[in-house]
Every structure is written in C-alpha cells, then in structure tokens.
Amino acid sequence: MSKKDNGGLTVIFAYLNEKNRPYSAQDVFNNLQKQHGLGKTAVVKAMEQLALEGKIKEKTYGKQKIYFADQAQFAEVSEADLKAIDSRISDLSTQVQAISQGCRQLDAELKELNSSLTTEEMMSEIQELEEGCSGYRERLEKINSATNHVTPEQKEMASDMMGSILEGYPKTKKQFLEEVGVETDEDCKVTLPST
C-alpha cells in the first residue's frame, strides 16, 4: 500500500478503537471522508487489511460486513466501575441540563434586550413625546383662554333653529350641516369626557 493508504490504516484503526462500536465500511467512509479525504475504495481495502492482520474484527451479516475494535485489547471493566461510570454520566447529564437551562434563560434575555430600545433611542422617544405634550398643552391653553365659548343657551337656540330649518329642508341633516359649514364633534373626531 502507498504511504497515503498506510495513513488511512492508522486513521481508521484509531477511529474504530476510539468509538469502540461496530461500523460498516460505508459508515467509516461517511464519517471520515470530509476530515481526512479518504476514498471509499481506500477505506474498504484498509478495513479488510486491518481485519486480515487481526487488528480489528469483522463479521458478515448477509451481504454486509461489519467491523469493530478487537475487544481483547481493552481491560475488563468491573460492575463497580460500570456503576461509577453510570453515576458520572448521570452527574454530567444533570450539569448539561442545568447549563442548557441557563443558556435558554440567557437567550431569552438577549432577545428581550435586542428588541428593546437603546438609551439613545429611549431619550429620543422621550424628547418626541415631551414635544408632543408641549404642543397639546399650548392647544389646550388656547382653548381654555378663548373668549368665544358657546354657552348652553346659545347651543340650544342654534339647535332649535336648525330643527326648524330641517323640517322643510329636502335633504338630510348631515347634508345641511355640510352646506352651511357646521362641523360637529363627530366630524372632528372629538370624544366628550363622561361626567
């Protein structure tokens, strides 16, 4: 085999020992192709050679061959060691859940902060609102200081006059008001406060 193929043997042997689980040649090719640039034919030949040399084990299931690390090279693990490993896995899983929860909370905070206004934007918004309020105050002062308020008596008299005119008027009240240039509270979108 060439030097590149020999490098493939080393990579595949190390991969199977590290993962320590069964793989087909296609699985190994898929998992190592991008990282190591191994071709499928080179992977199949390397795995067959490793099996012939006894470095890995091979089993045939129907038409498919499965390869895995020789288990004899690994030390036996006692029941106590397995329980300790399971306990460690459980502890790490708990830590992962806690860290994941913390990440979700931080992501939620980040989304909230990203969607809220910055200090500069908030200051600009406050300034715009204060300017708007100032304009409304001036308008209210003009209305309050106006001397041409309509008294209730004048309003009643105007209403009576309009009623008299509308009795003989051929069009609707709304059309009459438009023709004579009278604006109602409704036309100006004014809502009267409840008393």
PDB file of C-alpha atoms in Angstrom:
ATOM      1  CA  MET A   1       0.000   0.000   0.000  1.00  0.00           C
ATOM      2  CA  SER A   2       1.135   3.564  -0.589  1.00  0.00           C
ATOM      3  CA  LYS A   3       2.009   5.985   2.205  1.00  0.00           C
ATOM      4  CA  LYS A   4      -1.423   7.622   1.902  1.00  0.00           C
ATOM      5  CA  ASP A   5      -3.148   4.244   2.241  1.00  0.00           C
ATOM      6  CA  ASN A   6      -0.932   3.476   5.250  1.00  0.00           C
ATOM      7  CA  GLY A   7      -2.109   6.767   6.782  1.00  0.00           C
ATOM      8  CA  GLY A   8      -5.664   5.605   6.117  1.00  0.00           C
ATOM      9  CA  LEU A   9      -4.952   2.413   8.065  1.00  0.00           C
ATOM     10  CA  THR A  10      -3.770   4.410  11.059  1.00  0.00           C
ATOM     11  CA  VAL A  11      -6.709   6.813  10.944  1.00  0.00           C
ATOM     12  CA  ILE A  12      -9.305   4.039  10.571  1.00  0.00           C
ATOM     13  CA  PHE A  13      -7.704   1.875  13.277  1.00  0.00           C
ATOM     14  CA  ALA A  14      -7.604   4.828  15.700  1.00  0.00           C
ATOM     15  CA  TYR A  15     -11.201   5.778  14.814  1.00  0.00           C
ATOM     16  CA  LEU A  16     -12.587   2.265  15.432  1.00  0.00           C
ATOM     17  CA  ASN A  17     -10.706   1.982  18.747  1.00  0.00           C
ATOM     18  CA  GLU A  18     -11.823   5.435  19.884  1.00  0.00           C
ATOM     19  CA  LYS A  19     -15.508   4.904  19.024  1.00  0.00           C
ATOM     20  CA  ASN A  20     -15.458   1.206  20.052  1.00  0.00           C
ATOM     21  CA  ARG A  21     -18.642   0.314  18.243  1.00  0.00           C
ATOM     22  CA  PRO A  22     -19.474  -1.589  15.060  1.00  0.00           C
ATOM     23  CA  TYR A  23     -19.368   0.183  11.703  1.00  0.00           C
ATOM     24  CA  SER A  24     -19.738  -0.796   8.062  1.00  0.00           C
ATOM     25  CA  ALA A  25     -17.135   0.381   5.566  1.00  0.00           C
ATOM     26  CA  GLN A  26     -19.736   2.869   4.262  1.00  0.00           C
ATOM     27  CA  ASP A  27     -20.231   4.295   7.784  1.00  0.00           C
ATOM     28  CA  VAL A  28     -16.481   4.771   8.267  1.00  0.00           C
ATOM     29  CA  PHE A  29     -16.175   6.351   4.809  1.00  0.00           C
ATOM     30  CA  ASN A  30     -19.050   8.766   5.554  1.00  0.00           C
ATOM     31  CA  ASN A  31     -17.638   9.715   8.958  1.00  0.00           C
ATOM     32  CA  LEU A  32     -14.005  10.219   7.859  1.00  0.00           C
ATOM     33  CA  GLN A  33     -14.323  11.413   4.253  1.00  0.00           C
ATOM     34  CA  LYS A  34     -14.538  15.157   4.876  1.00  0.00           C
ATOM     35  CA  GLN A  35     -11.977  15.346   7.662  1.00  0.00           C
ATOM     36  CA  HIS A  36      -9.345  13.014   6.168  1.00  0.00           C
ATOM     37  CA  GLY A  37     -10.203  12.912   2.448  1.00  0.00           C
ATOM     38  CA  LEU A  38     -10.243   9.124   2.276  1.00  0.00           C
ATOM     39  CA  GLY A  39     -11.794   7.495  -0.793  1.00  0.00           C
ATOM     40  CA  LYS A  40     -14.352   4.722  -0.405  1.00  0.00           C
ATOM     41  CA  THR A  41     -12.173   2.088  -2.075  1.00  0.00           C
ATOM     42  CA  ALA A  42      -9.235   3.011   0.174  1.00  0.00           C
ATOM     43  CA  VAL A  43     -11.465   2.701   3.255  1.00  0.00           C
ATOM     44  CA  VAL A  44     -12.767  -0.742   2.216  1.00  0.00           C
ATOM     45  CA  LYS A  45      -9.217  -2.007   1.456  1.00  0.00           C
ATOM     46  CA  ALA A  46      -7.827  -0.566   4.706  1.00  0.00           C
ATOM     47  CA  MET A  47     -10.567  -2.166   6.799  1.00  0.00           C
ATOM     48  CA  GLU A  48     -10.116  -5.539   5.082  1.00  0.00           C
ATOM     49  CA  GLN A  49      -6.353  -5.356   5.648  1.00  0.00           C
ATOM     50  CA  LEU A  50      -6.811  -4.412   9.350  1.00  0.00           C
ATOM     51  CA  ALA A  51      -9.163  -7.389   9.733  1.00  0.00           C
ATOM     52  CA  LEU A  52      -6.657  -9.738   7.988  1.00  0.00           C
ATOM     53  CA  GLU A  53      -3.902  -8.519  10.315  1.00  0.00           C
ATOM     54  CA  GLY A  54      -6.175  -9.206  13.307  1.00  0.00           C
ATOM     55  CA  LYS A  55      -6.114  -5.581  14.492  1.00  0.00           C
ATOM     56  CA  ILE A  56      -9.896  -5.270  14.152  1.00  0.00           C
ATOM     57  CA  LYS A  57     -12.708  -7.824  13.997  1.00  0.00           C
ATOM     58  CA  GLU A  58     -15.010  -8.463  11.067  1.00  0.00           C
ATOM     59  CA  LYS A  59     -18.461 -10.094  10.993  1.00  0.00           C
ATOM     60  CA  THR A  60     -20.652 -10.714   7.982  1.00  0.00           C
ATOM     61  CA  TYR A  61     -24.399 -10.202   8.152  1.00  0.00           C
ATOM     62  CA  GLY A  62     -25.922 -11.240   4.864  1.00  0.00           C
ATOM     63  CA  LYS A  63     -24.109  -9.236   2.209  1.00  0.00           C
ATOM     64  CA  GLN A  64     -22.811  -6.588   4.608  1.00  0.00           C
ATOM     65  CA  LYS A  65     -19.596  -6.717   6.596  1.00  0.00           C
ATOM     66  CA  ILE A  66     -19.379  -5.040   9.973  1.00  0.00           C
ATOM     67  CA  TYR A  67     -16.047  -4.029  11.517  1.00  0.00           C
ATOM     68  CA  PHE A  68     -15.262  -3.230  15.158  1.00  0.00           C
ATOM     69  CA  ALA A  69     -12.327  -2.885  17.508  1.00  0.00           C
ATOM     70  CA  ASP A  70     -10.877  -6.074  18.984  1.00  0.00           C
ATOM     71  CA  GLN A  71     -12.355  -6.172  22.486  1.00  0.00           C
ATOM     72  CA  ALA A  72      -9.451  -8.252  23.798  1.00  0.00           C
ATOM     73  CA  GLN A  73      -7.237  -5.137  23.759  1.00  0.00           C
ATOM     74  CA  PHE A  74      -9.441  -3.369  26.312  1.00  0.00           C
ATOM     75  CA  ALA A  75      -9.208  -4.040  30.013  1.00  0.00           C
ATOM     76  CA  GLU A  76     -12.203  -5.685  31.613  1.00  0.00           C
ATOM     77  CA  VAL A  77     -14.470  -3.348  33.485  1.00  0.00           C
ATOM     78  CA  SER A  78     -15.901  -4.460  36.807  1.00  0.00           C
ATOM     79  CA  GLU A  79     -19.517  -3.989  37.843  1.00  0.00           C
ATOM     80  CA  ALA A  80     -18.413  -1.328  40.333  1.00  0.00           C
ATOM     81  CA  ASP A  81     -16.552   0.539  37.581  1.00  0.00           C
ATOM     82  CA  LEU A  82     -19.667   0.427  35.376  1.00  0.00           C
ATOM     83  CA  LYS A  83     -21.779   1.816  38.227  1.00  0.00           C
ATOM     84  CA  ALA A  84     -19.233   4.584  38.781  1.00  0.00           C
ATOM     85  CA  ILE A  85     -19.299   5.409  35.053  1.00  0.00           C
ATOM     86  CA  ASP A  86     -23.130   5.406  35.073  1.00  0.00           C
ATOM     87  CA  SER A  87     -23.100   7.702  38.098  1.00  0.00           C
ATOM     88  CA  ARG A  88     -20.637  10.042  36.371  1.00  0.00           C
ATOM     89  CA  ILE A  89     -22.845  10.049  33.262  1.00  0.00           C
ATOM     90  CA  SER A  90     -25.866  10.898  35.405  1.00  0.00           C
ATOM     91  CA  ASP A  91     -23.983  13.751  37.108  1.00  0.00           C
ATOM     92  CA  LEU A  92     -22.789  15.126  33.787  1.00  0.00           C
ATOM     93  CA  SER A  93     -26.306  14.865  32.325  1.00  0.00           C
ATOM     94  CA  THR A  94     -27.642  16.885  35.255  1.00  0.00           C
ATOM     95  CA  GLN A  95     -24.945  19.505  34.698  1.00  0.00           C
ATOM     96  CA  VAL A  96     -25.748  19.620  30.969  1.00  0.00           C
ATOM     97  CA  GLN A  97     -29.444  20.175  31.743  1.00  0.00           C
ATOM     98  CA  ALA A  98     -28.626  22.961  34.203  1.00  0.00           C
ATOM     99  CA  ILE A  99     -26.262  24.638  31.735  1.00  0.00           C
ATOM    100  CA  SER A 100     -28.812  24.249  28.915  1.00  0.00           C
ATOM    101  CA  GLN A 101     -31.495  25.860  31.095  1.00  0.00           C
ATOM    102  CA  GLY A 102     -29.104  28.723  31.865  1.00  0.00           C
ATOM    103  CA  CYS A 103     -28.394  29.140  28.149  1.00  0.00           C
ATOM    104  CA  ARG A 104     -32.118  29.255  27.354  1.00  0.00           C
ATOM    105  CA  GLN A 105     -32.617  31.939  30.006  1.00  0.00           C
ATOM    106  CA  LEU A 106     -29.695  33.951  28.664  1.00  0.00           C
ATOM    107  CA  ASP A 107     -31.039  33.595  25.103  1.00  0.00           C
ATOM    108  CA  ALA A 108     -34.436  34.877  26.262  1.00  0.00           C
ATOM    109  CA  GLU A 109     -32.774  37.845  28.000  1.00  0.00           C
ATOM    110  CA  LEU A 110     -30.702  38.551  24.892  1.00  0.00           C
ATOM    111  CA  LYS A 111     -33.805  38.519  22.665  1.00  0.00           C
ATOM    112  CA  GLU A 112     -35.558  40.881  25.068  1.00  0.00           C
ATOM    113  CA  LEU A 113     -32.574  43.240  25.184  1.00  0.00           C
ATOM    114  CA  ASN A 114     -32.172  43.166  21.400  1.00  0.00           C
ATOM    115  CA  SER A 115     -35.843  44.034  20.911  1.00  0.00           C
ATOM    116  CA  SER A 116     -35.871  46.878  23.459  1.00  0.00           C
ATOM    117  CA  LEU A 117     -34.807  50.453  22.805  1.00  0.00           C
ATOM    118  CA  THR A 118     -31.278  51.627  23.454  1.00  0.00           C
ATOM    119  CA  THR A 119     -30.678  54.507  25.853  1.00  0.00           C
ATOM    120  CA  GLU A 120     -30.219  56.905  22.922  1.00  0.00           C
ATOM    121  CA  GLU A 121     -33.422  55.681  21.243  1.00  0.00           C
ATOM    122  CA  MET A 122     -35.297  55.980  24.541  1.00  0.00           C
ATOM    123  CA  MET A 123     -34.030  59.547  25.078  1.00  0.00           C
ATOM    124  CA  SER A 124     -35.108  60.465  21.534  1.00  0.00           C
ATOM    125  CA  GLU A 125     -38.548  58.895  22.132  1.00  0.00           C
ATOM    126  CA  ILE A 126     -38.947  60.825  25.403  1.00  0.00           C
ATOM    127  CA  GLN A 127     -37.992  64.076  23.675  1.00  0.00           C
ATOM    128  CA  GLU A 128     -40.541  63.477  20.907  1.00  0.00           C
ATOM    129  CA  LEU A 129     -43.265  62.703  23.464  1.00  0.00           C
ATOM    130  CA  GLU A 130     -42.418  65.808  25.510  1.00  0.00           C
ATOM    131  CA  GLU A 131     -42.604  67.940  22.361  1.00  0.00           C
ATOM    132  CA  GLY A 132     -45.967  66.386  21.534  1.00  0.00           C
ATOM    133  CA  CYS A 133     -47.216  67.050  25.077  1.00  0.00           C
ATOM    134  CA  SER A 134     -45.998  70.628  24.845  1.00  0.00           C
ATOM    135  CA  GLY A 135     -47.989  71.121  21.639  1.00  0.00           C
ATOM    136  CA  TYR A 136     -51.125  69.681  23.250  1.00  0.00           C
ATOM    137  CA  ARG A 137     -50.662  71.926  26.317  1.00  0.00           C
ATOM    138  CA  GLU A 138     -50.446  75.014  24.101  1.00  0.00           C
ATOM    139  CA  ARG A 139     -53.554  73.939  22.229  1.00  0.00           C
ATOM    140  CA  LEU A 140     -55.418  73.313  25.499  1.00  0.00           C
ATOM    141  CA  GLU A 141     -54.392  76.733  26.833  1.00  0.00           C
ATOM    142  CA  LYS A 142     -55.704  78.390  23.653  1.00  0.00           C
ATOM    143  CA  ILE A 143     -58.987  76.536  24.015  1.00  0.00           C
ATOM    144  CA  ASN A 144     -59.291  77.421  27.714  1.00  0.00           C
ATOM    145  CA  SER A 145     -58.383  81.068  27.140  1.00  0.00           C
ATOM    146  CA  ALA A 146     -60.746  81.503  24.200  1.00  0.00           C
ATOM    147  CA  THR A 147     -63.471  84.086  24.826  1.00  0.00           C
ATOM    148  CA  ASN A 148     -65.820  82.853  22.178  1.00  0.00           C
ATOM    149  CA  HIS A 149     -67.171  79.836  24.059  1.00  0.00           C
ATOM    150  CA  VAL A 150     -70.676  78.790  23.182  1.00  0.00           C
ATOM    151  CA  THR A 151     -72.990  78.981  26.142  1.00  0.00           C
ATOM    152  CA  PRO A 152     -75.562  76.239  26.710  1.00  0.00           C
ATOM    153  CA  GLU A 153     -78.327  78.753  25.873  1.00  0.00           C
ATOM    154  CA  GLN A 154     -76.678  79.640  22.532  1.00  0.00           C
ATOM    155  CA  LYS A 155     -76.213  75.945  21.746  1.00  0.00           C
ATOM    156  CA  GLU A 156     -79.902  75.228  22.489  1.00  0.00           C
ATOM    157  CA  MET A 157     -81.021  78.157  20.384  1.00  0.00           C
ATOM    158  CA  ALA A 158     -78.876  77.015  17.449  1.00  0.00           C
ATOM    159  CA  SER A 159     -80.234  73.505  17.801  1.00  0.00           C
ATOM    160  CA  ASP A 160     -83.829  74.803  17.780  1.00  0.00           C
ATOM    161  CA  MET A 161     -83.147  76.939  14.687  1.00  0.00           C
ATOM    162  CA  MET A 162     -81.596  74.005  12.886  1.00  0.00           C
ATOM    163  CA  GLY A 163     -84.580  71.822  13.775  1.00  0.00           C
ATOM    164  CA  SER A 164     -86.969  74.422  12.334  1.00  0.00           C
ATOM    165  CA  ILE A 165     -84.985  74.709   9.097  1.00  0.00           C
ATOM    166  CA  LEU A 166     -84.682  70.930   8.709  1.00  0.00           C
ATOM    167  CA  GLU A 167     -88.462  70.470   8.920  1.00  0.00           C
ATOM    168  CA  GLY A 168     -88.833  71.976   5.451  1.00  0.00           C
ATOM    169  CA  TYR A 169     -85.370  71.069   4.129  1.00  0.00           C
ATOM    170  CA  PRO A 170     -85.418  68.434   1.329  1.00  0.00           C
ATOM    171  CA  LYS A 171     -82.041  66.880   2.180  1.00  0.00           C
ATOM    172  CA  THR A 172     -80.602  65.113   5.235  1.00  0.00           C
ATOM    173  CA  LYS A 173     -79.316  66.833   8.357  1.00  0.00           C
ATOM    174  CA  LYS A 174     -75.760  65.809   7.506  1.00  0.00           C
ATOM    175  CA  GLN A 175     -76.020  67.371   4.031  1.00  0.00           C
ATOM    176  CA  PHE A 176     -77.452  70.567   5.533  1.00  0.00           C
ATOM    177  CA  LEU A 177     -74.589  70.837   8.040  1.00  0.00           C
ATOM    178  CA  GLU A 178     -72.046  70.364   5.246  1.00  0.00           C
ATOM    179  CA  GLU A 179     -73.687  73.070   3.105  1.00  0.00           C
ATOM    180  CA  VAL A 180     -73.742  75.690   5.859  1.00  0.00           C
ATOM    181  CA  GLY A 181     -70.204  74.743   7.082  1.00  0.00           C
ATOM    182  CA  VAL A 182     -71.024  73.477  10.553  1.00  0.00           C
ATOM    183  CA  GLU A 183     -68.580  70.943  11.991  1.00  0.00           C
ATOM    184  CA  THR A 184     -69.832  68.550  14.628  1.00  0.00           C
ATOM    185  CA  ASP A 185     -67.805  66.867  17.356  1.00  0.00           C
ATOM    186  CA  GLU A 186     -68.176  63.649  15.381  1.00  0.00           C
ATOM    187  CA  ASP A 187     -66.718  65.282  12.237  1.00  0.00           C
ATOM    188  CA  CYS A 188     -63.693  66.428  14.239  1.00  0.00           C
ATOM    189  CA  LYS A 189     -63.373  63.029  15.944  1.00  0.00           C
ATOM    190  CA  VAL A 190     -63.860  64.584  19.353  1.00  0.00           C
ATOM    191  CA  THR A 191     -64.999  62.325  22.153  1.00  0.00           C
ATOM    192  CA  LEU A 192     -66.557  64.112  25.063  1.00  0.00           C
ATOM    193  CA  PRO A 193     -65.403  63.005  28.509  1.00  0.00           C
ATOM    194  CA  SER A 194     -68.005  61.253  30.608  1.00  0.00           C
ATOM    195  CA  THR A 195     -69.127  63.272  33.619  1.00  0.00           C
TER     196      THR A 195
END
